[in-house]
Short mmCIF file of C-alpha atoms in Angstrom, two decimals:
data_model
loop_
_atom_site.label_atom_id
_atom_site.label_comp_id
_atom_site.label_asym_id
_atom_site.label_seq_id
_atom_site.Cartn_x
_atom_site.Cartn_y
_atom_site.Cartn_z
CA MET A 1 3.41 -11.53 25.94
CA ALA A 2 0.57 -10.74 23.34
CA VAL A 3 0.81 -10.28 19.81
CA GLU A 4 -0.20 -6.61 20.02
CA GLN A 5 2.96 -6.06 22.53
CA ARG A 6 5.34 -8.04 20.54
CA LEU A 7 4.50 -6.08 17.77
CA LEU A 8 5.93 -2.74 19.15
CA LEU A 9 9.46 -4.08 19.61
CA GLY A 10 12.31 -4.16 17.53
CA CYS A 11 13.56 -1.57 14.74
CA ASP A 12 13.06 2.20 15.88
CA ARG A 13 13.25 3.23 12.22
CA CYS A 14 10.23 1.10 11.63
CA THR A 15 8.14 1.58 14.39
CA ARG A 16 8.56 5.64 15.37
CA VAL A 17 6.27 7.57 13.79
CA SER A 18 6.67 11.61 14.56
CA GLU A 19 3.57 13.69 15.51
CA ALA A 20 1.95 15.54 12.34
CA PHE A 21 3.42 19.09 11.35
CA SER A 22 0.57 20.07 10.38
CA SER A 23 -2.12 19.45 12.80
CA HIS A 24 -2.55 23.50 14.52
CA GLY A 25 -1.63 26.89 13.83
CA VAL A 26 -2.32 28.76 10.87
CA VAL A 27 -1.90 28.18 7.18
CA TYR A 28 -1.09 31.14 4.92
CA LEU A 29 -1.67 30.96 1.38
CA TRP A 30 -0.19 33.15 -1.51
CA PHE A 31 -2.06 33.09 -4.84
CA PRO A 32 -0.33 34.44 -8.24
CA LEU A 33 -3.70 36.04 -9.02
CA GLY A 34 -6.77 37.11 -7.75
CA HIS A 35 -8.76 34.84 -9.88
CA THR A 36 -6.73 32.19 -8.61
CA MET A 37 -7.34 33.34 -4.50
CA GLY A 38 -11.04 33.89 -5.48
CA LYS A 39 -11.34 30.33 -6.69
CA VAL A 40 -9.90 29.39 -3.64
CA VAL A 41 -12.25 31.13 -1.18
CA SER A 42 -15.06 30.16 -3.21
CA ALA A 43 -14.08 26.45 -2.49
CA LEU A 44 -13.75 26.87 0.78
CA ASN A 45 -16.56 28.54 1.27
CA GLU A 46 -18.42 25.90 0.12
CA GLN A 47 -17.28 23.21 2.43
CA GLY A 48 -17.65 25.24 5.10
CA ILE A 49 -14.17 26.15 6.15
CA PRO A 50 -13.84 29.74 7.68
CA CYS A 51 -10.74 31.48 6.29
CA ASP A 52 -9.61 35.14 6.74
CA VAL A 53 -9.07 37.07 3.40
CA ASP A 54 -6.28 39.85 3.38
CA ARG A 55 -6.74 41.16 -0.20
CA GLY A 56 -3.94 43.89 0.31
CA ALA A 57 -1.69 41.88 1.29
CA GLY A 58 -2.64 38.94 -1.04
CA TYR A 59 -3.29 35.82 1.31
CA ILE A 60 -5.86 33.63 2.91
CA GLY A 61 -5.20 32.29 6.46
CA VAL A 62 -6.81 28.84 7.48
CA ASN A 63 -7.02 28.24 11.35
CA LEU A 64 -6.43 24.53 11.67
CA ASP A 65 -8.16 23.93 14.79
CA GLN A 66 -11.16 25.16 13.02
CA SER A 67 -10.99 22.94 9.90
CA SER A 68 -8.58 19.84 9.71
CA PRO A 69 -5.67 20.16 7.08
CA GLU A 70 -7.56 17.01 5.56
CA LEU A 71 -10.30 19.17 4.45
CA LEU A 72 -8.58 21.85 3.68
CA VAL A 73 -6.44 19.53 1.07
CA ARG A 74 -9.49 18.36 -0.52
CA SER A 75 -10.88 21.59 -0.98
CA ILE A 76 -7.71 23.21 -2.49
CA GLU A 77 -6.54 20.55 -5.22
CA PRO A 78 -9.45 19.99 -7.17
CA THR A 79 -9.69 23.62 -7.85
CA LEU A 80 -6.21 24.80 -9.28
CA THR A 81 -4.48 23.97 -12.20
CA SER A 82 -1.08 22.52 -11.88
CA ARG A 83 0.56 25.66 -13.17
CA GLU A 84 -1.64 27.85 -10.15
CA MET A 85 -0.65 24.89 -8.21
CA GLN A 86 3.18 25.45 -8.45
CA ASP A 87 2.82 29.44 -8.40
CA SER A 88 1.09 29.58 -5.27
CA ARG A 89 3.20 29.74 -2.01
CA ALA A 90 1.70 28.09 1.87
CA LEU A 91 3.49 28.47 4.86
CA HIS A 92 2.35 27.03 8.14
CA MET A 93 2.64 28.62 11.47
CA PRO A 94 2.31 26.03 14.03
CA ASN A 95 1.67 28.42 17.11
CA GLY A 96 -0.54 30.94 15.24
CA GLY A 97 0.46 34.66 14.62
CA GLU A 98 0.85 36.55 11.46
CA PRO A 99 3.89 35.96 9.25
CA LYS A 100 6.81 38.22 9.42
CA LEU A 101 9.60 38.60 7.37
CA ALA A 102 11.79 36.12 8.82
CA ASP A 103 9.28 33.29 7.95
CA VAL A 104 9.53 34.16 4.09
CA GLY A 105 12.10 31.62 3.91
CA ARG A 106 9.75 29.07 5.05
CA THR A 107 7.12 29.22 2.56
CA LEU A 108 6.37 26.20 -0.08
CA ALA A 109 5.30 26.01 -3.13
CA LEU A 110 1.38 24.81 -2.45
CA GLY A 111 1.98 21.48 -4.17
CA GLU A 112 4.36 20.64 -1.86
CA PHE A 113 2.63 21.82 1.01
CA ILE A 114 0.02 19.57 -0.36
CA GLU A 115 2.22 16.57 -0.17
CA LEU A 116 3.49 17.03 3.19
CA SER A 117 0.28 17.45 4.18
CA ARG A 118 -0.81 14.16 2.59
CA ALA A 119 2.06 12.64 5.03
CA ASP A 120 0.53 13.96 7.87
CA LEU A 121 -2.54 12.15 7.27
CA LEU A 122 -0.73 9.12 6.88
CA ARG A 123 0.79 10.03 10.19
CA GLY A 124 -2.39 10.27 12.07
CA ILE A 125 -3.83 6.92 10.53
CA LEU A 126 -0.35 4.98 11.79
CA LEU A 127 -0.41 6.99 15.41
CA GLU A 128 -4.02 6.14 15.77
CA GLU A 129 -4.06 2.69 14.15
CA ARG A 130 -6.28 3.17 11.51
CA LEU A 131 -5.48 0.07 9.71
CA THR A 132 -7.08 -2.97 8.89
CA SER A 133 -6.64 -5.76 6.43
CA HIS A 134 -9.22 -6.89 4.06
CA PHE A 135 -8.82 -10.71 2.82
CA GLN A 136 -9.48 -12.21 -1.05
CA PRO A 137 -9.61 -15.39 -1.12
CA ILE A 138 -7.26 -17.30 -3.84
CA VAL A 139 -9.02 -20.64 -5.08
CA SER A 140 -8.15 -23.74 -6.86
CA VAL A 141 -8.57 -23.66 -10.38
CA ALA A 142 -9.11 -26.95 -10.55
CA ASN A 143 -11.92 -26.73 -8.17
CA PRO A 144 -12.61 -22.90 -7.74
CA ALA A 145 -15.00 -23.59 -4.78
CA GLU A 146 -12.07 -24.86 -2.54
CA ILE A 147 -10.19 -22.11 -1.22
CA TYR A 148 -6.58 -22.34 -0.88
CA ALA A 149 -5.33 -19.15 0.54
CA HIS A 150 -6.23 -15.93 1.46
CA GLU A 151 -4.08 -12.43 0.30
CA ALA A 152 -4.43 -9.87 3.18
CA LEU A 153 -4.90 -6.53 1.54
CA LEU A 154 -4.19 -3.10 3.25
CA ARG A 155 -6.88 -0.67 3.99
CA GLY A 156 -6.44 2.85 5.65
CA VAL A 157 -9.75 3.91 7.63
CA ASP A 158 -10.53 7.81 7.20
CA THR A 159 -11.37 9.68 10.18
CA ASP A 160 -15.06 9.60 8.62
CA GLY A 161 -15.01 5.81 8.45
CA THR A 162 -14.27 5.94 4.60
CA LEU A 163 -11.44 3.17 3.76
CA ILE A 164 -8.00 4.34 1.74
CA SER A 165 -6.98 1.89 -0.63
CA PRO A 166 -3.50 0.48 -0.22
CA GLY A 167 -2.13 2.23 -3.70
CA VAL A 168 -2.83 5.82 -1.96
CA LEU A 169 -1.34 4.98 1.75
CA PHE A 170 2.10 3.68 -0.15
CA GLN A 171 2.55 6.80 -2.31
CA GLN A 172 1.85 9.03 0.81
CA ALA A 173 4.38 7.26 2.51
CA ARG A 174 7.13 7.08 -0.39
CA ASP A 175 6.30 10.72 -0.68
CA GLY A 176 6.43 11.63 2.96
CA GLY A 177 9.26 8.82 4.05
CA LEU A 178 7.31 6.60 5.98
CA LEU A 179 7.56 3.80 3.90
CA PHE A 180 9.54 1.60 6.84
CA GLN A 181 6.31 2.36 9.14
CA LEU A 182 3.66 1.48 6.72
CA ASP A 183 4.98 -1.50 5.80
CA LEU A 184 5.70 -2.91 9.23
CA ALA A 185 2.22 -1.81 10.09
CA ALA A 186 0.76 -3.54 7.16
CA ARG A 187 2.39 -6.54 7.85
CA ARG A 188 1.32 -6.31 11.30
CA SER A 189 -2.29 -5.65 10.18
CA ALA A 190 -2.30 -8.56 8.21
CA ILE A 191 -1.07 -11.31 10.69
CA LEU A 192 -3.39 -9.43 13.54
CA ASN A 193 -6.14 -9.87 11.60
CA ALA A 194 -5.51 -13.18 10.33
CA VAL A 195 -5.10 -14.33 13.91
CA LYS A 196 -8.57 -12.45 14.75
CA HIS A 197 -10.30 -14.52 12.33
CA ASP A 198 -8.86 -17.55 12.78
CA ILE A 199 -7.95 -18.25 9.33
CA ALA A 200 -7.27 -22.26 8.62
CA SER A 201 -5.80 -21.46 5.09
CA ARG A 202 -2.58 -20.44 3.55
CA LEU A 203 -1.90 -16.38 4.35
CA PHE A 204 -0.09 -14.03 1.13
CA VAL A 205 1.14 -11.05 3.19
CA ASN A 206 2.80 -8.29 1.31
CA PHE A 207 5.79 -6.87 1.89
CA SER A 208 8.21 -3.80 0.22
CA PRO A 209 12.06 -4.82 0.24
CA ALA A 210 12.36 -1.15 0.00
CA ALA A 211 11.24 -0.62 3.52
CA ILE A 212 14.06 -3.46 4.71
CA TYR A 213 17.15 -2.35 5.67
CA ASP A 214 18.71 -5.50 7.37
CA PRO A 215 16.25 -8.52 7.05
CA VAL A 216 17.11 -10.32 10.72
CA TYR A 217 16.83 -6.62 12.47
CA CYS A 218 13.78 -5.37 10.39
CA LEU A 219 11.59 -8.53 10.33
CA ARG A 220 12.05 -9.77 13.69
CA THR A 221 8.79 -8.64 14.86
CA THR A 222 7.21 -10.03 11.80
CA VAL A 223 8.75 -13.43 12.77
CA SER A 224 7.62 -13.00 16.76
CA ALA A 225 3.98 -11.97 15.87
CA VAL A 226 3.51 -15.18 13.49
CA ARG A 227 4.95 -17.15 16.39
CA GLU A 228 3.00 -15.61 18.96
CA GLY A 229 0.10 -15.81 16.83
CA ASN A 230 0.59 -19.63 16.53
CA LEU A 231 0.53 -19.68 12.77
CA ASP A 232 1.95 -22.47 11.05
CA ARG A 233 4.93 -20.89 9.25
CA ASP A 234 4.47 -23.33 6.10
CA ARG A 235 0.83 -21.86 5.30
CA VAL A 236 1.95 -17.98 5.70
CA VAL A 237 3.70 -16.70 2.08
CA PHE A 238 5.22 -13.77 1.60
CA GLU A 239 4.70 -11.69 -1.53
CA VAL A 240 6.91 -8.82 -2.88
CA ILE A 241 5.52 -5.83 -3.82
CA GLU A 242 6.27 -5.20 -7.46
CA SER A 243 6.31 -1.78 -7.45
CA ASP A 244 8.78 -1.30 -4.40
CA LYS A 245 11.35 -4.12 -5.88
CA THR A 246 14.73 -2.74 -4.60
CA ASP A 247 17.62 -1.86 -6.79
CA ASP A 248 19.69 -4.36 -4.76
CA PRO A 249 18.69 -7.71 -6.07
CA GLU A 250 21.32 -9.26 -3.64
CA HIS A 251 19.33 -7.13 -0.83
CA LEU A 252 16.14 -9.06 -2.21
CA VAL A 253 17.95 -12.28 -2.33
CA SER A 254 18.89 -11.96 1.47
CA ILE A 255 15.61 -10.82 2.86
CA LEU A 256 13.83 -14.06 1.06
CA GLU A 257 16.23 -16.09 2.31
CA HIS A 258 15.79 -15.09 5.97
CA TYR A 259 12.08 -15.66 5.34
CA ARG A 260 12.84 -19.21 4.28
CA ALA A 261 15.31 -19.81 6.79
CA ALA A 262 12.64 -19.10 9.33
CA GLY A 263 10.11 -21.60 7.64
CA PHE A 264 7.91 -19.15 5.65
CA ARG A 265 7.24 -19.46 1.58
CA VAL A 266 7.82 -16.50 -0.47
CA ALA A 267 5.85 -15.34 -3.84
CA LEU A 268 7.26 -13.27 -6.65
CA ASP A 269 4.21 -10.66 -7.41
CA ASP A 270 2.93 -9.57 -10.87
CA VAL A 271 5.14 -11.52 -13.26
CA GLY A 272 4.88 -10.43 -16.49
CA ALA A 273 4.14 -6.88 -15.59
CA GLY A 274 7.53 -5.82 -16.93
CA TYR A 275 11.10 -7.25 -17.22
CA GLY A 276 12.11 -6.92 -13.29
CA SER A 277 10.68 -10.02 -12.60
CA LEU A 278 11.50 -12.46 -15.26
CA ASN A 279 15.15 -11.19 -14.76
CA MET A 280 14.63 -11.87 -11.39
CA LEU A 281 13.25 -15.15 -11.70
CA HIS A 282 16.66 -17.28 -11.50
CA ARG A 283 18.04 -15.44 -8.71
CA LEU A 284 15.07 -15.68 -6.08
CA ARG A 285 13.52 -19.12 -6.98
CA PRO A 286 10.09 -18.59 -5.56
CA ASP A 287 7.53 -21.19 -4.32
CA TYR A 288 4.69 -18.75 -5.79
CA MET A 289 4.69 -17.09 -9.00
CA LYS A 290 1.88 -14.86 -9.43
CA LEU A 291 0.86 -13.55 -13.25
CA ASP A 292 0.37 -10.02 -13.14
CA MET A 293 -3.74 -9.50 -13.93
CA ASP A 294 -3.17 -6.89 -16.42
CA LEU A 295 -1.59 -9.77 -18.45
CA ILE A 296 -4.58 -12.17 -17.48
CA ARG A 297 -7.44 -9.30 -18.39
CA ASN A 298 -9.29 -10.81 -21.50
CA VAL A 299 -6.17 -13.42 -21.85
CA ASP A 300 -8.57 -15.68 -23.43
CA SER A 301 -9.69 -13.46 -26.16
CA ASP A 302 -6.15 -12.03 -26.99
CA SER A 303 -3.73 -13.76 -28.74
CA TYR A 304 -0.63 -12.08 -27.73
CA LYS A 305 -1.48 -12.25 -23.83
CA SER A 306 -2.59 -15.67 -24.23
CA MET A 307 1.16 -16.70 -25.93
CA ILE A 308 2.99 -14.88 -23.03
CA ALA A 309 0.42 -15.84 -19.93
CA GLY A 310 1.00 -19.58 -21.81
CA LYS A 311 4.87 -19.23 -22.01
CA LEU A 312 4.86 -18.39 -18.53
CA LEU A 313 2.85 -21.27 -17.15
CA GLU A 314 4.75 -23.71 -19.03
CA MET A 315 7.63 -22.24 -17.22
CA ALA A 316 6.53 -22.16 -13.53
CA ASN A 317 5.55 -25.59 -13.99
CA GLU A 318 8.83 -27.03 -15.81
CA LEU A 319 10.34 -25.11 -12.74
CA ARG A 320 8.08 -26.69 -10.24
CA VAL A 321 6.78 -23.40 -9.30
CA THR A 322 3.08 -22.86 -8.07
CA SER A 323 1.23 -20.47 -10.06
CA VAL A 324 -1.43 -18.34 -9.27
CA VAL A 325 -3.12 -15.94 -11.94
CA GLU A 326 -4.23 -12.69 -10.51
CA GLY A 327 -7.34 -10.63 -11.70
CA VAL A 328 -10.18 -13.23 -13.01
CA GLU A 329 -13.34 -11.82 -13.65
CA THR A 330 -14.37 -13.97 -16.12
CA GLN A 331 -15.50 -17.55 -17.16
CA GLY A 332 -13.53 -17.24 -20.07
CA GLU A 333 -10.49 -16.02 -18.00
CA LEU A 334 -11.12 -18.93 -15.65
CA ASP A 335 -11.00 -21.57 -18.46
CA TRP A 336 -8.21 -20.28 -20.21
CA ALA A 337 -6.09 -20.42 -17.16
CA ARG A 338 -7.44 -24.09 -16.42
CA GLN A 339 -6.64 -25.29 -20.04
CA HIS A 340 -3.10 -23.96 -19.54
CA GLY A 341 -2.11 -25.16 -16.44
CA ALA A 342 -2.66 -22.51 -14.15
CA ASP A 343 -2.51 -24.21 -10.01
CA TYR A 344 -4.61 -21.29 -8.22
CA ALA A 345 -6.59 -18.13 -9.33
CA GLN A 346 -7.61 -15.06 -7.75
CA GLY A 347 -10.03 -12.46 -8.73
CA TYR A 348 -13.29 -10.48 -8.60
CA PHE A 349 -14.86 -13.61 -9.97
CA PHE A 350 -14.50 -15.61 -7.13
CA ALA A 351 -15.06 -12.51 -4.58
CA ARG A 352 -13.95 -9.23 -3.72
CA PRO A 353 -11.62 -8.46 -0.55
CA ALA A 354 -13.92 -8.38 2.25
CA PRO A 355 -12.89 -7.44 5.91
CA GLU A 356 -14.51 -11.30 7.03
CA PRO A 357 -12.22 -13.81 5.43
CA ARG A 358 -14.73 -15.98 3.38
CA THR A 359 -14.76 -19.85 4.53
CA SER A 360 -16.76 -20.93 1.58
CA LEU A 361 -17.70 -20.24 -1.97
CA GLU A 362 -20.31 -22.81 -2.54
#
């Protein structure tokens, strides 16, 4: 069975994506002041979005069959202050028609409506599989021309082809209850694109422990995909996303133990960004420790950063944990990493993430 088919099997929670709620119908908007309404009408006109203005009733109606929810949100959000967003109201009528008294209870604060609309944008990306992965090389500090691994970094693709950053995607997923689905899709994209490009180096794949209920059940599609893609498990490294670390240490330990039992390696990301990673280090005992990019930035000229990062690398060496310094952008930062015993490095100084993985840096 093909990798794509195998990836569709597994946890319903992770694979099921409901249809967008605001793809059709009419959105009605009420504003606290006529001035606020005027600003929104002007913004919509500038974007060529047709709207019906009923100043007597105090609302604007926008037909979503004539304008996408995405364009509507992009037009409104920069126009209003946070207080105006809070005091304005929105109502979606999926079948059209004018609002009635019974619909009043379904109105939302405009800011809440926008968050739901963003989740809808993500639903569209997931349903239409508009996701891809870019690859950034991880190089040997001793010989930066030697590519040791590639990290797969998620990108969304907007309807106009514009790329959407993973930070935006995951924030929308958290706000819209789609973290499980996006995390699985991100792992799927990383593996499929690695297979597509026949990556021979090690592959670092991010995952969110907050998006996994039961590692045996929720991760089986990922494990199956690696197997079907004939990737060497020993060369696949699953990397814990710092921002989504679980509040249950035992749960995270069980996830990493499941990966290890399946023959994979694990990495702890953003070490040095806060207390969380250091507190978990003795529990997780990762194969790789990645030092946070903010800690590495200007580390060669900042004595505080140098002391902290140097101690972390010293600890990694003593524990025999392979170290990776992230965010290297200058020769000075690379020289510092080499002088302090870092094993590998990653950053714009070597290469930016790209859809085609680099085979050489010479």
